[in-house]
CSV table of C-alpha atoms in Angstrom, one decimal:
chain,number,residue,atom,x,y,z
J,1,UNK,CA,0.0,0.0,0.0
J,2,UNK,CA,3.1,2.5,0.9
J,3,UNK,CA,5.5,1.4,-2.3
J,4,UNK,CA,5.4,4.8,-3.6
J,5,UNK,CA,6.0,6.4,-0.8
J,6,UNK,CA,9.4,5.7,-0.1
J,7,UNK,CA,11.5,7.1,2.7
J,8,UNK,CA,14.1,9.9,2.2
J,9,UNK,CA,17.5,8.6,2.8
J,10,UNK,CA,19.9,10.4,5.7
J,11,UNK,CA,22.5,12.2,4.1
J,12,UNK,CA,25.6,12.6,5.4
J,13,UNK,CA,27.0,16.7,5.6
J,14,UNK,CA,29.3,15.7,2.8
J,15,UNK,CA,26.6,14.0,0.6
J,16,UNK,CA,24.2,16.9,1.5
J,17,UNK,CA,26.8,19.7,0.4
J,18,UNK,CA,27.6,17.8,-3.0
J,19,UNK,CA,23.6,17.2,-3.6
J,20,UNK,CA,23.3,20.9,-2.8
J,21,UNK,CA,26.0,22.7,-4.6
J,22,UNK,CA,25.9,20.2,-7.6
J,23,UNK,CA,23.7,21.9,-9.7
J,24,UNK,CA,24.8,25.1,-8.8
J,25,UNK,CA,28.6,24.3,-10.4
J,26,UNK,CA,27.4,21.9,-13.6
J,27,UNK,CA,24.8,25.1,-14.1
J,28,UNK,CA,28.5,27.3,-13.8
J,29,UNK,CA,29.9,25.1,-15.9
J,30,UNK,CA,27.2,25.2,-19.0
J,31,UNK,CA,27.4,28.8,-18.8
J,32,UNK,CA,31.0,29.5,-18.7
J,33,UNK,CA,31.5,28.7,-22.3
J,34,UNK,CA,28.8,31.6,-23.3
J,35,UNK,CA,30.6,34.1,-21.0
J,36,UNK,CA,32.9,36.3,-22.5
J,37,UNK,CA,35.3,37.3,-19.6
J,38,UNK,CA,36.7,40.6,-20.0
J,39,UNK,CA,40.7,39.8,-20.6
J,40,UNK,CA,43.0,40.6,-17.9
J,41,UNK,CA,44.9,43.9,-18.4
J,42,UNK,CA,48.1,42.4,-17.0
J,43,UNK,CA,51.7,42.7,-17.9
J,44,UNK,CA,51.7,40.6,-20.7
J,45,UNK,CA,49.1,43.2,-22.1
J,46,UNK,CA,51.3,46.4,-21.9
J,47,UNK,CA,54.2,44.2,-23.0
J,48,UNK,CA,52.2,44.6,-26.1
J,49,UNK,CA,52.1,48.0,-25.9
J,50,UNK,CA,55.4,48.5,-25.6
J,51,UNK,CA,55.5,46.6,-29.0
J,52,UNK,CA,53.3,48.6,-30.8
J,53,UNK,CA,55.4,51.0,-29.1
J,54,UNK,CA,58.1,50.6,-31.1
J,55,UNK,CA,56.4,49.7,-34.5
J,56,UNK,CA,54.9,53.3,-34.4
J,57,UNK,CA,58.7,54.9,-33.4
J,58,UNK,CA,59.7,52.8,-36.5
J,59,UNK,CA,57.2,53.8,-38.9
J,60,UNK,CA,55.4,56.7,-38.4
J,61,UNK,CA,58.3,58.4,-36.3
J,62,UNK,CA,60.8,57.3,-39.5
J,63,UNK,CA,58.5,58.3,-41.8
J,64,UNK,CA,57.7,61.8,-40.0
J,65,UNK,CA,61.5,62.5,-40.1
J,66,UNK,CA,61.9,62.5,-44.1
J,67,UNK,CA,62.1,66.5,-43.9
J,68,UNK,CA,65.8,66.3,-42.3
J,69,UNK,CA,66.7,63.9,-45.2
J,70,UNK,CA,64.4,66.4,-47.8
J,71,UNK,CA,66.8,69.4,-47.1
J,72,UNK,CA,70.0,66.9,-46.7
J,73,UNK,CA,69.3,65.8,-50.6
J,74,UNK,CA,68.2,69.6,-51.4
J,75,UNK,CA,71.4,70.8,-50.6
J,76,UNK,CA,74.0,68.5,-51.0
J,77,UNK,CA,73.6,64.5,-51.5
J,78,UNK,CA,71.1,65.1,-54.6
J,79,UNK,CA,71.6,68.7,-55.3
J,80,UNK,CA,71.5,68.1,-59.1
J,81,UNK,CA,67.2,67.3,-58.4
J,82,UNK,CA,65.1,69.2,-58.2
J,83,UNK,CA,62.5,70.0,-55.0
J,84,UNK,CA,59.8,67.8,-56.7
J,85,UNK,CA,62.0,65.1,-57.6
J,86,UNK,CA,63.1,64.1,-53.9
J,87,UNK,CA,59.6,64.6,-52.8
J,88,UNK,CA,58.6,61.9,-54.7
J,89,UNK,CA,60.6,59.7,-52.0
J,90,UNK,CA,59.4,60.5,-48.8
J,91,UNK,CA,55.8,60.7,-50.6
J,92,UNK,CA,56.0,57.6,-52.2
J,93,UNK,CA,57.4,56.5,-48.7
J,94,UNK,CA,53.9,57.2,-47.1
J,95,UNK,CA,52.0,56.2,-50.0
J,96,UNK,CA,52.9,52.6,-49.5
J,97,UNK,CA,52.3,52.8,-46.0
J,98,UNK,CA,48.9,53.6,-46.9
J,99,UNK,CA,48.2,51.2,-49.5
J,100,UNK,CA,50.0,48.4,-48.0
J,101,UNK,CA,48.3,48.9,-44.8
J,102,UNK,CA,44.6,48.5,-47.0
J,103,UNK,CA,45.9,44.8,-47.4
J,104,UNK,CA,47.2,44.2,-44.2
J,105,UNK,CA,44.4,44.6,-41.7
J,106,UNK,CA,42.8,41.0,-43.1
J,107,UNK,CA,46.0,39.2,-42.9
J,108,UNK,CA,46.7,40.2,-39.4
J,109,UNK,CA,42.8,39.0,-38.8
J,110,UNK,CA,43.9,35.8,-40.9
J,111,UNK,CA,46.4,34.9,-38.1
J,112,UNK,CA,49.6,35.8,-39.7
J,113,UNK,CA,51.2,38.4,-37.2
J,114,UNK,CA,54.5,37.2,-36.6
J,115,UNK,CA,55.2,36.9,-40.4
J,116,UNK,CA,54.0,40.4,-41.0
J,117,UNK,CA,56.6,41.7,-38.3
J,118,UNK,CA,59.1,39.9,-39.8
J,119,UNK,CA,58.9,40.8,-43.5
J,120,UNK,CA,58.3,44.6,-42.2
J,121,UNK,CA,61.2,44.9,-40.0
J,122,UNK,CA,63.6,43.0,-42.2
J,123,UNK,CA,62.2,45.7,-45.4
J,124,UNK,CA,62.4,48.5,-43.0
J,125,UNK,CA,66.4,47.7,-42.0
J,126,UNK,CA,67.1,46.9,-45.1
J,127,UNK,CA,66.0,49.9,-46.7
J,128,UNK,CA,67.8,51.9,-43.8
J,129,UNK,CA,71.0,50.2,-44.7
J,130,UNK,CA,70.6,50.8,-48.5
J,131,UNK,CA,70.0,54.3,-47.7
J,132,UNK,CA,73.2,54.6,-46.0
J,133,UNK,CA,75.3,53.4,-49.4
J,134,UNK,CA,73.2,55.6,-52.0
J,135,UNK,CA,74.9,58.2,-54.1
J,136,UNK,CA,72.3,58.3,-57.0
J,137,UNK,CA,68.7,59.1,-57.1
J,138,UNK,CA,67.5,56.7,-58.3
J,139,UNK,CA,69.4,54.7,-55.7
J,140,UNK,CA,67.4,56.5,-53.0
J,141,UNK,CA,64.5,55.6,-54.0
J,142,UNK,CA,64.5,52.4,-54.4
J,143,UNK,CA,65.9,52.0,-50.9
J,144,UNK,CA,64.0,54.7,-49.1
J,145,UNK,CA,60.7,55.2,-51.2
J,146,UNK,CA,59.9,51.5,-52.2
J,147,UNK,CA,61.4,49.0,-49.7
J,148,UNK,CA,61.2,50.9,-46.4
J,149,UNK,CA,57.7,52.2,-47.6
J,150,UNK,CA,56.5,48.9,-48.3
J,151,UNK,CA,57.9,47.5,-44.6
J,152,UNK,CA,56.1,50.0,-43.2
J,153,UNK,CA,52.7,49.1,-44.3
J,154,UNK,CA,53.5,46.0,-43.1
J,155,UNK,CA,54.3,47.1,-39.6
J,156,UNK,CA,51.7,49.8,-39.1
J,157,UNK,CA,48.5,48.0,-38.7
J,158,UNK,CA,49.2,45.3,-36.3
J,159,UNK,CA,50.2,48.0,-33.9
J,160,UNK,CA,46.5,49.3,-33.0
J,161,UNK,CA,44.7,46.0,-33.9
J,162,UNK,CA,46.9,44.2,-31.0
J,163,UNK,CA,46.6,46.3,-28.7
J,164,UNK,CA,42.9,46.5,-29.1
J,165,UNK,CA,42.6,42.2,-28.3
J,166,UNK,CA,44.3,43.3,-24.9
J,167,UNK,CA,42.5,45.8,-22.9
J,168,UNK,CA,39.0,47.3,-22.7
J,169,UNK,CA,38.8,49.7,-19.5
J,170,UNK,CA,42.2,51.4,-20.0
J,171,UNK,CA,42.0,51.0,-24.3
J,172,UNK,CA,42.4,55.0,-24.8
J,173,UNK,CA,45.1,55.0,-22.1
J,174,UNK,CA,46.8,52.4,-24.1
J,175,UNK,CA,46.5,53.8,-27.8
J,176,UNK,CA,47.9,57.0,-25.7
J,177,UNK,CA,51.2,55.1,-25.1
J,178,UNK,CA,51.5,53.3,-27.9
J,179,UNK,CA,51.0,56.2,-30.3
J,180,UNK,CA,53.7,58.3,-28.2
J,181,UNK,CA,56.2,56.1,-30.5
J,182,UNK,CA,55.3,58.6,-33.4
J,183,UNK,CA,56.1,61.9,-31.8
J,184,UNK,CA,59.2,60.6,-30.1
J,185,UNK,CA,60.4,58.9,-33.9
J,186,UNK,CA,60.1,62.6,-34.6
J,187,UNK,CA,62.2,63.6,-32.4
J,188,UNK,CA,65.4,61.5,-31.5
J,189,UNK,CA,65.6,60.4,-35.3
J,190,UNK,CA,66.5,64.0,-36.6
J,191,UNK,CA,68.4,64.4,-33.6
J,192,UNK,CA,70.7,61.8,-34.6
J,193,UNK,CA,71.0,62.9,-38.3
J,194,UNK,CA,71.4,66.2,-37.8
J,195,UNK,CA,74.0,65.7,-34.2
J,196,UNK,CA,76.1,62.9,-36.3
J,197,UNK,CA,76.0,63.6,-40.2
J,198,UNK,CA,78.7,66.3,-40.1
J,199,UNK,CA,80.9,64.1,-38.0
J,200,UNK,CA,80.9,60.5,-39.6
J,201,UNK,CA,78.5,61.6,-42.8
J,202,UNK,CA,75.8,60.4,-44.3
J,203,UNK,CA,76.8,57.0,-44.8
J,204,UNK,CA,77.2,56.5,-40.9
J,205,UNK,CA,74.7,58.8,-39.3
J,206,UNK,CA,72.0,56.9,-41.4
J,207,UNK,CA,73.5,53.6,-40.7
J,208,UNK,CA,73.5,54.3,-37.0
J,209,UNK,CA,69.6,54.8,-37.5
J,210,UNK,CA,69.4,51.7,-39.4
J,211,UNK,CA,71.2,49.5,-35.8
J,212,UNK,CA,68.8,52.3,-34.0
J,213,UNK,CA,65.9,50.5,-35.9
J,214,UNK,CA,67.3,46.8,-36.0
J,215,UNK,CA,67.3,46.6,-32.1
J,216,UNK,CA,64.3,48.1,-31.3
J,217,UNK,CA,62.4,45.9,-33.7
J,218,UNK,CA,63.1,42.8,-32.3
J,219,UNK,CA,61.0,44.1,-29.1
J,220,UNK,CA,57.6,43.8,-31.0
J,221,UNK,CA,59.1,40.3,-32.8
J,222,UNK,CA,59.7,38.6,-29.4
J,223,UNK,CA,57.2,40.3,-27.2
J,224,UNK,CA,53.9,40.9,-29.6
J,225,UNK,CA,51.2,38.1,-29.9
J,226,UNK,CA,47.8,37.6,-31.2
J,227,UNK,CA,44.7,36.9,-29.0
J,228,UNK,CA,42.2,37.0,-31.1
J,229,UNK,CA,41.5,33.6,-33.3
J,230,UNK,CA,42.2,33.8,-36.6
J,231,UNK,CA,39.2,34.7,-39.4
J,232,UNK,CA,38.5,33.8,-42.7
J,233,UNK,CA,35.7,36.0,-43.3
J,234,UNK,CA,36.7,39.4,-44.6
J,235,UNK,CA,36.6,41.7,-47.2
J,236,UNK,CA,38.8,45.0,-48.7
J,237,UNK,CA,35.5,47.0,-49.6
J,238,UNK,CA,32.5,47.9,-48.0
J,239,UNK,CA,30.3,49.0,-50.8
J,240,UNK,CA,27.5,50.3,-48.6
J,241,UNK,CA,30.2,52.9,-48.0
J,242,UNK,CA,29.8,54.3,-51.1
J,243,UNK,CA,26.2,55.4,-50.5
J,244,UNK,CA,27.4,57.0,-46.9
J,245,UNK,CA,27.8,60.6,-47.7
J,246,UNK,CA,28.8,61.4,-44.0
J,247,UNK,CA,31.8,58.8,-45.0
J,248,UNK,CA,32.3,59.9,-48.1
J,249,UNK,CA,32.4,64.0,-46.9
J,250,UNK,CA,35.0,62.9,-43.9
J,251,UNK,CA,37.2,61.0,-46.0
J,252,UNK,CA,37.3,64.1,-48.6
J,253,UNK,CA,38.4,65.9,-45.7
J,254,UNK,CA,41.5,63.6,-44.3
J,255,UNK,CA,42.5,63.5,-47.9
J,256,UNK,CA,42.8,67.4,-48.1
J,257,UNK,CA,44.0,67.0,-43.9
J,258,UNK,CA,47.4,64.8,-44.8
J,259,UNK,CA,48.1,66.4,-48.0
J,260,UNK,CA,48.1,70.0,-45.9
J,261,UNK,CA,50.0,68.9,-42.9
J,262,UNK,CA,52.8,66.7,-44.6
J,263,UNK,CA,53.9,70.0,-46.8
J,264,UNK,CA,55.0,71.2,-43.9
J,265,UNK,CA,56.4,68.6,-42.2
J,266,UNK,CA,58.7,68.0,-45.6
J,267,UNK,CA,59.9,71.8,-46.2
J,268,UNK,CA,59.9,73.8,-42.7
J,269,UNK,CA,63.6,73.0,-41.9
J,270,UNK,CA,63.9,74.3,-45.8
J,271,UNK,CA,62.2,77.1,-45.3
J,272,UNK,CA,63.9,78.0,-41.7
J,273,UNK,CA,67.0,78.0,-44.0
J,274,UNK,CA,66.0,80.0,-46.7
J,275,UNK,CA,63.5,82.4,-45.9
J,276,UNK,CA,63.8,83.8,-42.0
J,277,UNK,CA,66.6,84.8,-39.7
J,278,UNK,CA,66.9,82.6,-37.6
J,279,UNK,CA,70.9,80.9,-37.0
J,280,UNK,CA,71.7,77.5,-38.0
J,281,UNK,CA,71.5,75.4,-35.0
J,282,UNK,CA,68.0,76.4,-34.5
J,283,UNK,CA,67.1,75.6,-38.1
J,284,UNK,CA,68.4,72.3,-37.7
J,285,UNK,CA,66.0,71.3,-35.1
J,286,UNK,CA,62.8,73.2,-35.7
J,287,UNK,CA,61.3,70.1,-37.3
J,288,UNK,CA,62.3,68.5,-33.9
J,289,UNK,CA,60.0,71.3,-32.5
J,290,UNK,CA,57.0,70.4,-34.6
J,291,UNK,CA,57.3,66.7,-34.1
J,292,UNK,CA,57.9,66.9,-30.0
J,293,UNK,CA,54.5,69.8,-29.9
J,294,UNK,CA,52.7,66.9,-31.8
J,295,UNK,CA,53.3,64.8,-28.9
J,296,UNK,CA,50.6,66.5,-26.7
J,297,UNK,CA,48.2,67.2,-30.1
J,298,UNK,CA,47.8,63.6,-30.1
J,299,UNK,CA,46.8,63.2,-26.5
J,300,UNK,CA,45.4,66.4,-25.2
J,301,UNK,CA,42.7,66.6,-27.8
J,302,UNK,CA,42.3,63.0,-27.9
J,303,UNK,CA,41.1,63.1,-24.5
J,304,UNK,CA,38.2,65.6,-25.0
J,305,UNK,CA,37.5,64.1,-28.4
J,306,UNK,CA,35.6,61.3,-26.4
J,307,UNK,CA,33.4,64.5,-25.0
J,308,UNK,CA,33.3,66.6,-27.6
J,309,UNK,CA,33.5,64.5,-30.8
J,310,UNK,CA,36.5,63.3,-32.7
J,311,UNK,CA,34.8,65.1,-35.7
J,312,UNK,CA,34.5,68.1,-34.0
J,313,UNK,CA,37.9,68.2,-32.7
J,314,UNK,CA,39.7,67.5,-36.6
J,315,UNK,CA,37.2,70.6,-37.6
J,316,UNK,CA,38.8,73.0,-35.2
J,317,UNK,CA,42.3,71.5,-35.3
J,318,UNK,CA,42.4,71.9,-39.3
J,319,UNK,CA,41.2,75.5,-39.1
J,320,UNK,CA,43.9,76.5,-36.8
J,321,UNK,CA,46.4,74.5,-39.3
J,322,UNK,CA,45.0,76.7,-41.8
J,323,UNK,CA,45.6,80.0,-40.1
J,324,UNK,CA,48.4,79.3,-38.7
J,325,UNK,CA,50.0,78.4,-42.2
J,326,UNK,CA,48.7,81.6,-44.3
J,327,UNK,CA,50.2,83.5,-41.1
J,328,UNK,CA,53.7,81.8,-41.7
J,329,UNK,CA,53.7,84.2,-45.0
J,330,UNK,CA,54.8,87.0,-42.4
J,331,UNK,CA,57.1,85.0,-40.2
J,332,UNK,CA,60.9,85.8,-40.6
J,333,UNK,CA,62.4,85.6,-37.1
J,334,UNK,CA,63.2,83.0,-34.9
J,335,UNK,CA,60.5,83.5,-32.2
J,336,UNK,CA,57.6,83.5,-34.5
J,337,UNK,CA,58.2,80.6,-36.3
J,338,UNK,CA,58.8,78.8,-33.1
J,339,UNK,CA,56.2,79.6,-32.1
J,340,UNK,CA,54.1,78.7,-35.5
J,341,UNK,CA,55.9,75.2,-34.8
J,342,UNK,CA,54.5,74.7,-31.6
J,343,UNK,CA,51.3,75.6,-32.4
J,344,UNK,CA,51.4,73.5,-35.8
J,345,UNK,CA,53.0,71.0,-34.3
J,346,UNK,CA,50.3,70.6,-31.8
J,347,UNK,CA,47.4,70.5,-34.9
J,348,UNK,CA,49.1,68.1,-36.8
J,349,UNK,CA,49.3,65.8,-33.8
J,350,UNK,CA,45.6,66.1,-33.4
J,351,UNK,CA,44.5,65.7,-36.7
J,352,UNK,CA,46.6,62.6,-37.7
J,353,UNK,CA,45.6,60.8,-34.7
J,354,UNK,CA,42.0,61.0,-34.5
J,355,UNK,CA,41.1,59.9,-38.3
J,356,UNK,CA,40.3,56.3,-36.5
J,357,UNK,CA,37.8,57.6,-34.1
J,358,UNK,CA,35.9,59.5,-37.0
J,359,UNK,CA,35.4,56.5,-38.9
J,360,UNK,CA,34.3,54.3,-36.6
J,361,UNK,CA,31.5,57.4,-35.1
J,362,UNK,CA,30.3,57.7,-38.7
J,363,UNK,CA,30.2,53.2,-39.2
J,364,UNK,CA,27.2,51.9,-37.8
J,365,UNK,CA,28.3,48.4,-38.7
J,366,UNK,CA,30.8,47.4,-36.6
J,367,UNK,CA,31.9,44.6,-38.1
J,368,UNK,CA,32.7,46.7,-41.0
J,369,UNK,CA,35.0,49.2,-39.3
J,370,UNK,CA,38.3,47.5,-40.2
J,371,UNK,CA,37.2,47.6,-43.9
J,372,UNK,CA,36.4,51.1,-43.6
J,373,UNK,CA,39.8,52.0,-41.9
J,374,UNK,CA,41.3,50.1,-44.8
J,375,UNK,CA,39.5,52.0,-47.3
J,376,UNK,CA,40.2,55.0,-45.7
J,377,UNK,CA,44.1,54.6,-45.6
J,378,UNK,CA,44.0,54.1,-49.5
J,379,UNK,CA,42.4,57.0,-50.4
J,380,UNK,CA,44.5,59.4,-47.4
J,381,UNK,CA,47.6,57.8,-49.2
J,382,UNK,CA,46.9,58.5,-52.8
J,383,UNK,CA,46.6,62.1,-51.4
J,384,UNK,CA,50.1,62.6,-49.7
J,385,UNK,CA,51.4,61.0,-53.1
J,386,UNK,CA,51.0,64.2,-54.6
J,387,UNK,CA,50.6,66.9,-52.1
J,388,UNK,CA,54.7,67.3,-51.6
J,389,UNK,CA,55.5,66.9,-55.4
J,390,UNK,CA,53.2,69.6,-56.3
J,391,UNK,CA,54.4,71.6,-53.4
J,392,UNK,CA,58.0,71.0,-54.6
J,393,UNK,CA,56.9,71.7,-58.4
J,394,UNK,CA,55.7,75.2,-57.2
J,395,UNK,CA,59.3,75.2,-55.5
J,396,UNK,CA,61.5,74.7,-58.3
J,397,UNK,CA,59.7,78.1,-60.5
J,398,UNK,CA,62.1,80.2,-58.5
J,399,UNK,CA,60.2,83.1,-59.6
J,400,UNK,CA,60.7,85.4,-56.1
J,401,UNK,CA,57.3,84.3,-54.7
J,402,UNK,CA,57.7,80.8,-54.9
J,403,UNK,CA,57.2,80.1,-51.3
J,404,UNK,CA,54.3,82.3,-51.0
J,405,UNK,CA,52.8,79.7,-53.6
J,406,UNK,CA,53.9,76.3,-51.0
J,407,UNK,CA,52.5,78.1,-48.1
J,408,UNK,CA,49.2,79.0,-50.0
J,409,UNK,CA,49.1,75.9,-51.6
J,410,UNK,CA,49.0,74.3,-48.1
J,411,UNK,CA,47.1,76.7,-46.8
J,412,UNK,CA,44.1,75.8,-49.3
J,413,UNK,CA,44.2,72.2,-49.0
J,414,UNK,CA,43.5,72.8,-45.1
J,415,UNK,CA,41.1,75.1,-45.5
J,416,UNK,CA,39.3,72.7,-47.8
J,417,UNK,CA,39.6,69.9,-45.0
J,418,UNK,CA,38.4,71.9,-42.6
J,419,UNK,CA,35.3,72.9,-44.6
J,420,UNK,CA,34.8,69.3,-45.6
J,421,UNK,CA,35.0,68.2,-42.3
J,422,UNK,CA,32.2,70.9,-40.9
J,423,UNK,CA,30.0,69.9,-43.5
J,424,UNK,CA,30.5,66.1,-42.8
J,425,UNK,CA,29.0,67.0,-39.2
J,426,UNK,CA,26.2,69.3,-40.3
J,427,UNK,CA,25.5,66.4,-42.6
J,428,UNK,CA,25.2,63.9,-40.0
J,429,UNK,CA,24.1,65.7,-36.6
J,430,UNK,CA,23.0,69.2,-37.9
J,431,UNK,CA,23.9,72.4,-37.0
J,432,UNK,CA,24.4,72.4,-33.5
J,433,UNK,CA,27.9,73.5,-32.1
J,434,UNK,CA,26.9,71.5,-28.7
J,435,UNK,CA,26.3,68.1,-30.4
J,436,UNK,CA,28.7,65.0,-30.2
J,437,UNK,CA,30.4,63.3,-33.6
């Protein structure tokens, strides 16, 4: 009569603990899986910063130097060329960066890292080394335009897209760092050139670079590692893009941005030379003072921009580039164009580091923002192809107001950004000064 009414058995505490609490941990197990832990922001992580350190000291920073080896070339290795002709290097220089870097972003996706370091530091020493033996143009720019250009786009990529897999509460803190590699490229490369080529020449000033380069590059090689699984699915255009006039209207704008900035970057230490008063030792390291202001351009502004609007912030940075560079017309002394570095130097800094942050505001898609990055680095780098040869072109007419022409020239190109750029907001968000973009 009572069969189905069985008894309870005693349970020991032991038995009662496991019948309690073993649910509890096969339910912690099933779930585990699905959870997607935040990864820990430990020392291994900023070990990768300190990699992407270096691959931004060894591109950017190299590549932001060019305008010590510009008035080198002008004035003695390649004096026979004209100012177009050895523009053509350091353009062609970033122009592969660029390009290169389009193609890139998938294979670092595609799990290929390490080989990507490796091909773009052995190109980048290489080319350093080559550089050091050159006599004849087109000797330079093989060396200096075509391999080093190509290493770069190699290396450039991987350094934000790492660093990215490792932290998520300290991320902006950790692009800070990592991007401080470019300002101080800037700065202790022209240092070394300009402190050691009329000791032990050309030859060994640019070779000491090129050891400068070698060791530093095997940081990111031995430290730098993927955490992200690889991907096969990915693609180099985003063709809803192309119907994205916001996009479209901000990428017009960095195109007109990077062609104005670079002009300068290339021909101040020229035009310290040629056109003001101030002695030599100062001329020599006024692109050191534009390079070392852009320092806090990139992270000053780059703090508010997450306020304010990374849109915003290239809008006002390009107008002051734009004033500030029809106002270097009237600047002859030594005080005010130190002054116009600083405050240049500072814009630059801003505008070239914030270009990321306005594409992905504008990409609703975020699993399209890496194809949109790519996009946008091809079209930025068909526009420093020819910014600096035209600007050398208007150069070599030698007709008394020649660098009134560069300096308008430039001054035009960031005027037209920083309209571009106002319109790509009012486009989006309307008129409102207060809004966010």
């Amino acid at each position: 009569m009572n069969n189905d009414k069985h008894p309870q058995p005693v349970l020991s505490k032991g038995e009662q603990h496991r019948e309690e609490n073993g649910p509890r941990n096969d339910l912690v197990e099933a779930e585990s899986p699905l959870e997607s832990p935040a990864p820990p922001e430990d020392w291994f992580a900023w070990l990768q910063v300190l990699g992407a350190f270096c691959l931004n000291l060894n591109t950017w920073g190299l590549m932001n130097t060019f305008g010590v080896f510009q008035t080198f070339y002008e004035l003695d290795l390649l004096a026979s060329k004209s100012s177009s002709d050895i523009s053509w290097i350091g353009s062609t220089q970033a122009f592969l960066m660029f390009i290169v870097s389009a193609i890139v972003g998938p294979v670092v996706d595609a799990g290929y890292l390490q080989s990507l370091l490796a091909l773009g530091s052995f190109l980048a020493v290489l080319g350093m080394f080559m550089t050091s033996l050159c006599n004849e143009y087109w000797q330079v720019f093989l060396a200096q335009a075509l391999t080093m250009g190509l290493g770069f786009g190699c290396l450039y990529v991987p350094a934000p897209t790492i660093v990215s897999q490792y932290f998520h509460a300290n991320t902006a803190l950790a692009m800070g760092a990592s991007s401080a590699g470019t300002a101080l490229g800037g700065i202790i490369y022209p240092i070394i050139f300009i402190q050691l080529q009329p000791r032990i020449g050309f030859g060994w000033a640019t070779r000491v670079i090129a050891f400068i380069v070698l060791a530093t590059m095997l940081i990111p090689l031995v430290m730098m590692r993927s955490r992200a699984p690889p991907t096969t699915k990915w693609s180099l255009v985003d063709r809803t893009a192309f119907r994205d006039t916001p996009y479209l209207l901000l990428n017009t704008g960095l195109i007109f941005g990077f062609m104005g900035f670079y002009i300068i970057l290339y021909y101040i230490q020229l035009f310290a030379i040629q056109e003001t008063t101030v002695s030599h030792n100062i001329s020599t390291y006024i692109l050191v003072i534009v390079n070392a202001s852009s320092l806090p351009g990139r992270l000053i502004p780059g703090y508010y921009a997450d306020r304010t609007g990374s849109i915003n912030v290239q809008t006002i940075v390009a107008l002051v580039g734009a004033v500030m560079t029809f106002a270097l017309i009237a600047i002859h002394s030594a005080p005010g164009l130190i002054v116009y570095c600083v405050l240049y130097g500072f814009a630059s800094g801003a505008f070239m580091g914030l270009p990321a942050a306005g594409v992905v505001s504008l990409s609703a898609d975020r699993s399209k923002i890496g194809t949109r990055l790519g996009m946008t680095l091809a079209v930025v780098g068909c526009g420093v192809l020819v910014s600096t040869p035209i600007a050398g072109a208007i150069l070599n007419r030698r007709d008394g107001r020649y660098w009134v022409g560069l300096i308008v020239w430039c001054g035009a190109l960031l005027s037209a950004s920083m309209v571009a750029m106002a319109v790509t907001r009012i486009w989006k968000i309307g008129v409102g000064l207060k809004r966010v973009i």
